[in-house]
C-alpha positions as CSV (number, residue, x, y, z in Angstrom):
1,M,111.2,85.1,70.6
2,S,113.4,88.0,71.5
3,R,117.1,87.8,72.5
4,T,117.7,88.5,76.2
5,L,119.9,91.5,76.9
6,P,120.8,93.5,80.0
7,L,117.7,95.6,80.7
8,A,119.6,98.8,80.9
9,L,120.9,98.3,77.4
10,L,117.5,97.8,75.8
11,V,116.1,100.9,74.2
12,A,113.0,101.9,72.4
13,V,112.6,100.8,68.9
14,V,110.9,104.0,68.7
15,P,74.5,110.0,93.2
16,F,73.2,107.8,90.5
17,V,69.5,107.7,89.8
18,Q,67.8,105.9,86.9
19,S,69.7,107.1,83.7
20,A,71.7,110.0,85.3
21,P,75.0,110.3,83.5
22,V,78.1,108.7,85.0
23,P,80.8,111.4,85.3
24,K,84.0,110.8,83.4
25,A,86.9,110.0,85.7
26,A,89.8,112.3,85.6
27,P,93.2,110.6,85.2
28,P,95.4,110.8,88.3
29,A,98.0,113.5,88.7
30,A,101.0,112.7,86.5
31,T,103.1,112.2,89.7
32,D,100.7,109.7,91.3
33,W,99.1,106.3,90.8
34,P,97.0,105.8,94.0
35,V,94.9,102.8,93.1
36,F,95.1,99.6,91.0
37,R,94.1,101.1,87.7
38,G,95.2,104.6,88.3
39,T,91.6,105.9,88.8
40,T,88.7,104.8,90.9
41,A,86.8,104.3,87.6
42,G,89.4,101.7,86.5
43,T,90.5,103.5,83.3
44,G,94.2,102.5,83.3
45,I,95.3,105.9,81.9
46,S,98.1,108.2,83.0
47,T,98.9,111.8,82.0
48,A,102.6,111.2,82.8
49,K,105.3,111.7,80.0
50,L,107.7,108.8,79.7
51,P,110.9,108.8,77.6
52,D,111.0,106.8,74.4
53,Q,114.0,105.0,75.8
54,L,113.3,103.3,79.1
55,D,116.4,102.7,81.1
56,E,116.6,100.8,84.3
57,K,116.5,103.5,87.0
58,W,116.5,101.0,89.8
59,V,115.4,97.5,90.8
60,F,113.9,96.7,94.2
61,K,114.0,93.1,95.3
62,C,111.3,91.5,97.4
63,G,111.5,88.0,98.9
64,D,108.8,86.6,96.6
65,S,106.5,87.6,93.7
66,V,104.9,90.9,93.1
67,E,101.6,90.2,91.4
68,G,99.8,93.5,91.8
69,A,100.5,97.0,90.6
70,P,102.5,99.3,93.0
71,A,100.7,102.4,94.3
72,V,102.6,105.7,94.0
73,V,101.8,108.9,96.0
74,D,104.0,111.8,96.9
75,G,107.2,110.3,95.6
76,V,106.8,107.0,97.5
77,A,106.0,103.6,95.9
78,Y,104.0,101.1,97.9
79,I,104.6,97.5,97.0
80,A,102.8,94.4,98.2
81,S,104.5,91.0,97.9
82,T,103.7,87.3,98.5
83,D,106.7,87.4,100.8
84,K,104.1,88.8,103.4
85,H,105.6,92.3,103.4
86,L,104.3,95.7,102.3
87,Y,107.1,97.9,101.3
88,A,107.5,101.7,101.0
89,V,110.2,102.7,98.5
90,D,111.6,106.0,97.6
91,L,110.6,106.6,94.0
92,K,113.8,108.5,93.1
93,T,116.4,106.2,94.6
94,G,114.7,102.8,95.0
95,K,115.7,102.7,98.7
96,E,113.5,101.1,101.2
97,K,111.8,103.5,103.6
98,W,110.1,100.9,105.7
99,K,108.4,97.5,105.5
100,A,105.5,96.0,107.3
101,K,105.0,92.3,107.9
102,L,101.4,91.3,107.2
103,K,100.4,88.1,105.4
104,I,100.7,86.8,101.8
105,M,99.5,89.6,99.4
106,K,98.8,89.3,95.7
107,A,96.7,92.5,95.5
108,S,97.6,96.1,94.7
109,P,97.9,98.6,97.6
110,C,95.7,101.7,97.6
111,V,96.7,105.0,99.1
112,K,94.4,107.7,100.6
113,G,96.0,110.6,102.6
114,D,98.4,109.2,105.2
115,R,97.1,105.6,104.9
116,V,97.8,102.6,102.8
117,Y,95.1,99.9,102.4
118,V,95.8,96.4,101.1
119,G,94.2,93.0,101.2
120,D,95.7,89.5,101.6
121,V,94.9,86.0,100.3
122,E,92.8,85.2,103.4
123,G,90.5,88.2,102.9
124,N,92.0,90.5,105.6
125,V,92.2,94.2,104.9
126,Y,95.0,96.2,106.5
127,C,95.3,99.9,107.1
128,V,99.0,100.9,107.5
129,D,100.5,104.4,108.3
130,A,102.0,105.7,105.0
131,K,104.8,107.5,106.8
132,T,105.9,104.7,109.2
133,G,104.4,101.4,108.2
134,G,102.8,101.0,111.5
135,Q,99.5,99.0,111.4
136,K,96.4,101.1,112.3
137,W,93.8,98.4,112.0
138,Q,92.9,95.0,110.4
139,Y,89.5,94.0,109.2
140,T,88.8,90.3,109.1
141,P,85.6,89.2,107.2
142,E,83.2,86.6,108.4
143,S,83.8,84.7,105.2
144,G,87.4,85.0,104.0
145,G,88.3,85.1,100.3
146,E,91.5,85.6,98.3
147,I,91.9,89.3,97.6
148,V,93.8,89.7,94.4
149,S,92.8,92.9,92.8
150,G,93.2,95.7,95.4
151,C,91.0,98.0,97.3
152,N,89.2,101.1,95.8
153,L,87.9,104.3,97.3
154,H,84.6,106.2,97.6
155,G,85.3,109.4,99.5
156,D,87.1,108.3,102.7
157,N,85.6,104.8,102.6
158,I,87.4,101.7,101.3
159,L,85.9,99.1,99.0
160,V,87.1,95.5,98.5
161,A,86.0,92.3,97.0
162,A,87.2,88.7,96.6
163,Q,86.1,85.3,95.4
164,G,83.8,83.8,98.1
165,M,83.4,87.2,99.8
166,P,80.8,90.0,99.5
167,V,81.7,93.4,98.0
168,T,82.5,95.2,101.3
169,C,82.6,98.9,102.2
170,L,84.7,99.9,105.2
171,N,84.9,103.3,106.9
172,P,88.4,104.9,107.8
173,K,88.2,103.2,111.2
174,G,88.0,99.7,109.6
175,E,84.3,99.3,110.5
176,K,81.9,97.6,108.0
177,V,79.5,100.2,106.4
178,W,77.8,97.7,104.1
179,E,78.3,94.6,102.1
180,F,76.7,93.2,99.0
181,A,76.8,89.4,98.3
182,I,77.6,88.2,94.8
183,D,77.1,84.5,94.4
184,G,80.7,83.1,94.4
185,G,82.2,86.5,95.0
186,S,84.2,88.8,92.6
187,N,87.9,88.8,91.8
188,G,87.9,92.2,90.3
189,C,88.4,95.4,92.2
190,P,85.0,97.2,92.8
191,T,84.9,100.2,90.3
192,V,83.7,103.5,91.6
193,S,82.2,106.3,89.4
194,G,80.4,109.1,91.2
195,D,78.2,107.5,93.8
196,V,77.9,104.2,92.1
197,V,79.9,101.0,92.5
198,F,80.1,98.6,89.6
199,A,81.0,95.0,90.1
200,S,80.8,91.7,88.2
201,G,82.0,88.3,89.2
202,C,81.2,84.6,89.5
203,D,77.4,85.0,89.1
204,S,77.5,86.1,85.5
205,R,75.8,89.3,86.4
206,F,76.8,93.0,86.1
207,H,75.8,94.9,89.2
208,A,75.4,98.7,89.9
209,L,75.3,99.5,93.6
210,D,74.7,102.6,95.6
211,A,78.1,103.5,97.0
212,K,76.7,105.0,100.2
213,T,74.3,102.2,101.2
214,G,75.4,99.1,99.1
215,K,71.8,98.8,97.8
216,E,71.6,97.3,94.3
217,L,70.4,99.9,91.9
218,W,70.1,97.5,89.0
219,A,71.8,94.4,87.4
220,I,71.8,92.6,84.1
221,D,72.9,89.1,83.0
222,I,76.2,88.8,81.0
223,P,77.4,85.8,79.0
224,G,79.8,84.5,81.7
225,Q,81.8,85.0,84.8
226,A,84.1,88.0,85.0
227,A,87.5,88.0,86.8
228,A,88.7,91.4,85.7
229,T,88.1,94.9,87.1
230,V,85.4,96.9,85.3
231,A,86.5,100.1,83.5
232,V,84.0,103.0,83.2
233,S,83.9,106.1,81.1
234,D,81.2,108.2,79.4
235,D,78.2,106.1,80.6
236,V,79.7,102.9,79.3
237,A,81.3,100.1,81.3
238,Y,83.8,97.6,79.8
239,V,84.8,94.2,81.1
240,G,86.1,90.9,79.8
241,T,84.8,87.5,80.8
242,V,86.4,84.1,81.4
243,T,84.0,82.8,78.7
244,N,86.1,84.7,76.1
245,Q,84.0,87.8,75.5
246,V,84.6,91.5,76.0
247,L,81.5,93.5,76.8
248,A,80.5,97.2,76.5
249,I,77.5,97.9,78.8
250,D,75.4,101.0,78.3
251,L,74.8,102.4,81.8
252,K,71.9,104.5,80.8
253,A,70.0,101.8,78.9
254,K,71.2,99.1,81.3
255,K,72.0,96.7,78.5
256,V,74.9,95.2,76.6
257,L,75.9,97.7,73.9
258,W,78.3,95.3,72.0
259,E,80.1,92.0,72.5
260,F,83.4,91.0,71.1
261,E,84.8,87.4,70.8
262,S,87.8,86.4,68.8
263,K,87.1,84.2,65.8
264,V,90.4,82.4,66.2
265,K,90.7,80.1,69.2
266,P,89.2,82.5,71.7
267,Q,90.4,82.4,75.3
268,A,89.5,84.0,78.6
269,F,90.0,87.6,79.4
270,Y,91.5,88.1,82.9
271,S,93.1,91.4,82.0
272,S,91.4,94.7,82.9
273,A,90.8,97.2,80.1
274,A,92.6,100.6,79.6
275,L,90.4,103.2,78.0
276,T,91.4,105.9,75.6
277,D,88.9,108.2,73.9
278,E,88.6,105.8,71.0
279,L,89.8,102.4,72.2
280,V,89.3,99.6,74.7
281,I,92.7,97.9,75.2
282,L,93.2,94.6,77.1
283,G,94.9,91.3,77.0
284,S,93.7,87.7,76.6
285,R,94.9,84.3,77.4
286,D,95.2,83.7,73.7
287,Q,98.5,85.6,74.0
288,K,97.2,88.7,72.2
289,V,96.6,92.3,73.2
290,Y,93.4,93.7,71.6
291,A,92.5,97.3,70.9
292,L,88.8,97.4,70.2
293,D,86.8,100.4,68.9
294,R,84.9,101.8,71.9
295,K,81.7,102.5,69.8
296,T,81.5,99.2,67.9
297,G,83.7,96.6,69.5
298,Q,85.5,95.9,66.2
299,P,89.2,95.2,66.4
300,H,91.3,98.2,65.6
301,W,94.5,96.3,66.0
302,T,95.9,93.2,67.7
303,F,99.4,92.4,68.9
304,V,100.7,88.8,69.5
305,T,102.9,88.3,72.6
306,E,104.9,85.3,73.8
307,G,102.5,84.3,76.6
308,M,99.1,84.7,78.2
309,V,98.2,88.4,78.8
310,D,96.7,88.3,82.3
311,P,98.4,91.6,83.4
312,S,96.3,94.7,82.7
313,P,97.8,97.3,80.3
314,V,98.2,101.0,81.0
315,V,98.3,103.8,78.5
316,A,100.6,106.8,78.9
317,D,101.9,109.4,76.4
318,G,100.6,107.6,73.3
319,K,101.9,104.2,74.3
320,V,100.5,101.0,75.7
321,Y,102.6,99.2,78.4
322,V,101.9,95.6,79.1
323,G,103.6,92.3,80.2
324,C,102.8,88.7,79.6
325,L,103.2,85.4,81.4
326,S,106.0,84.0,79.2
327,Q,109.1,82.0,80.0
328,T,111.2,84.6,78.3
329,A,109.5,87.4,80.5
330,E,108.7,90.0,77.8
331,F,107.4,93.4,78.6
332,Y,106.2,95.6,75.7
333,A,105.5,99.2,74.8
334,L,103.1,99.5,71.8
335,D,102.0,102.4,69.7
336,V,98.5,103.1,71.0
337,K,97.2,104.0,67.5
338,T,98.6,101.1,65.5
339,G,99.7,98.4,67.9
340,K,103.2,98.5,66.5
341,K,105.9,97.3,68.9
342,L,108.1,100.2,70.1
343,L,109.9,98.4,72.9
344,E,110.5,94.9,74.2
345,L,112.3,94.2,77.5
346,N,113.3,90.8,79.0
347,M,113.1,90.8,82.8
348,D,114.2,88.4,85.4
349,G,110.8,86.7,85.4
350,A,107.3,87.0,83.9
351,A,105.9,90.5,84.5
352,C,102.9,89.1,86.3
353,G,102.2,92.5,88.0
354,S,100.2,95.2,86.2
355,P,102.2,98.4,85.6
356,A,101.9,101.7,87.4
357,V,103.0,105.0,85.9
358,A,103.9,108.0,88.0
359,G,106.3,110.9,87.6
360,D,108.7,110.1,84.8
361,C,108.8,106.4,85.3
362,L,107.0,103.1,85.1
363,L,106.9,100.4,87.8
364,V,106.2,96.8,87.2
365,G,106.7,93.7,89.4
366,T,107.7,90.2,88.4
367,E,107.1,86.6,89.5
368,K,110.6,86.5,91.0
369,G,109.9,89.5,93.3
370,R,111.8,92.2,91.5
371,V,110.1,95.6,90.9
372,Y,111.6,97.5,88.0
373,C,111.5,101.3,87.8
374,L,111.9,102.3,84.2
375,G,112.5,105.8,82.8
376,K,115.3,108.1,82.1
377,K,118.5,107.7,84.2
């Protein structure tokens, strides 16, 4: 267990038809992080360059926990909190630009143009003006569900899912375009690659949907329910299950390519994966971060943390950034090639939110409602 020090003093220890190929998602601009996993394909990768030493640039205090990743576009960070407010914060200064009172939010905001989209724990989806915080519209589903993973984008349309709620596509006016019911719903953010939406959830099935119509293109059985967001790259999808497996799914052959399960006290995977060219990196409730070979599923390295790793890791500039749900509130930077710990920070509370990387800084929220902006002062 690490010794708690003031954060500022901690430094680095160093259209889809049949088997058509799925296009590889480009990482976001280094200055932006517009959706939950950085890209609509859920890859969790940033091209931003972060300093080896992460100083505390600023801390923004919300009234309650921040459980999703902030979204960052054009120098503004958008933060959703369980205190019922959506905040816009200047990325350079940490000063509040506006706040909008909505309802309890655990999900990550999503930004498209001059609009911010976010869901709440009752299944409502809001569209808010990115400049002013004024509400443009609210969509209320017939069957509500707790939205925890954020919205995604296909063109100008918005995609959202929740437990007990269909995967739903809305147009920019907040009108339902289509919906696809998954038995029990899906906690993960719908993943978009090309004109295909990928989703898995409580029915122990992996679904490929036509992004324009919502029609199911195909589906396969998987070993258990999935609570994480699917990550897609190079015709393969990756997702962890609550029955302790990590799966690679061949999107051309429509079958499971490989399956990983820890041999030592396996636990559920609620963390979404980050994908490098060689590795699938995600956390488990067994308190470990795993880096698996993308081709074989064999462990390349593992890193033991102080708590369950439900937050989803991100990768930037050769480092993995991830928090855990520990009483001592650790947040780590790891060498992406070896898993060696380069940095360990102790925050005011567990880093329950997944990180976002934009510009020259990293943002992460905690269970006590603080959002840390880390980089070079």
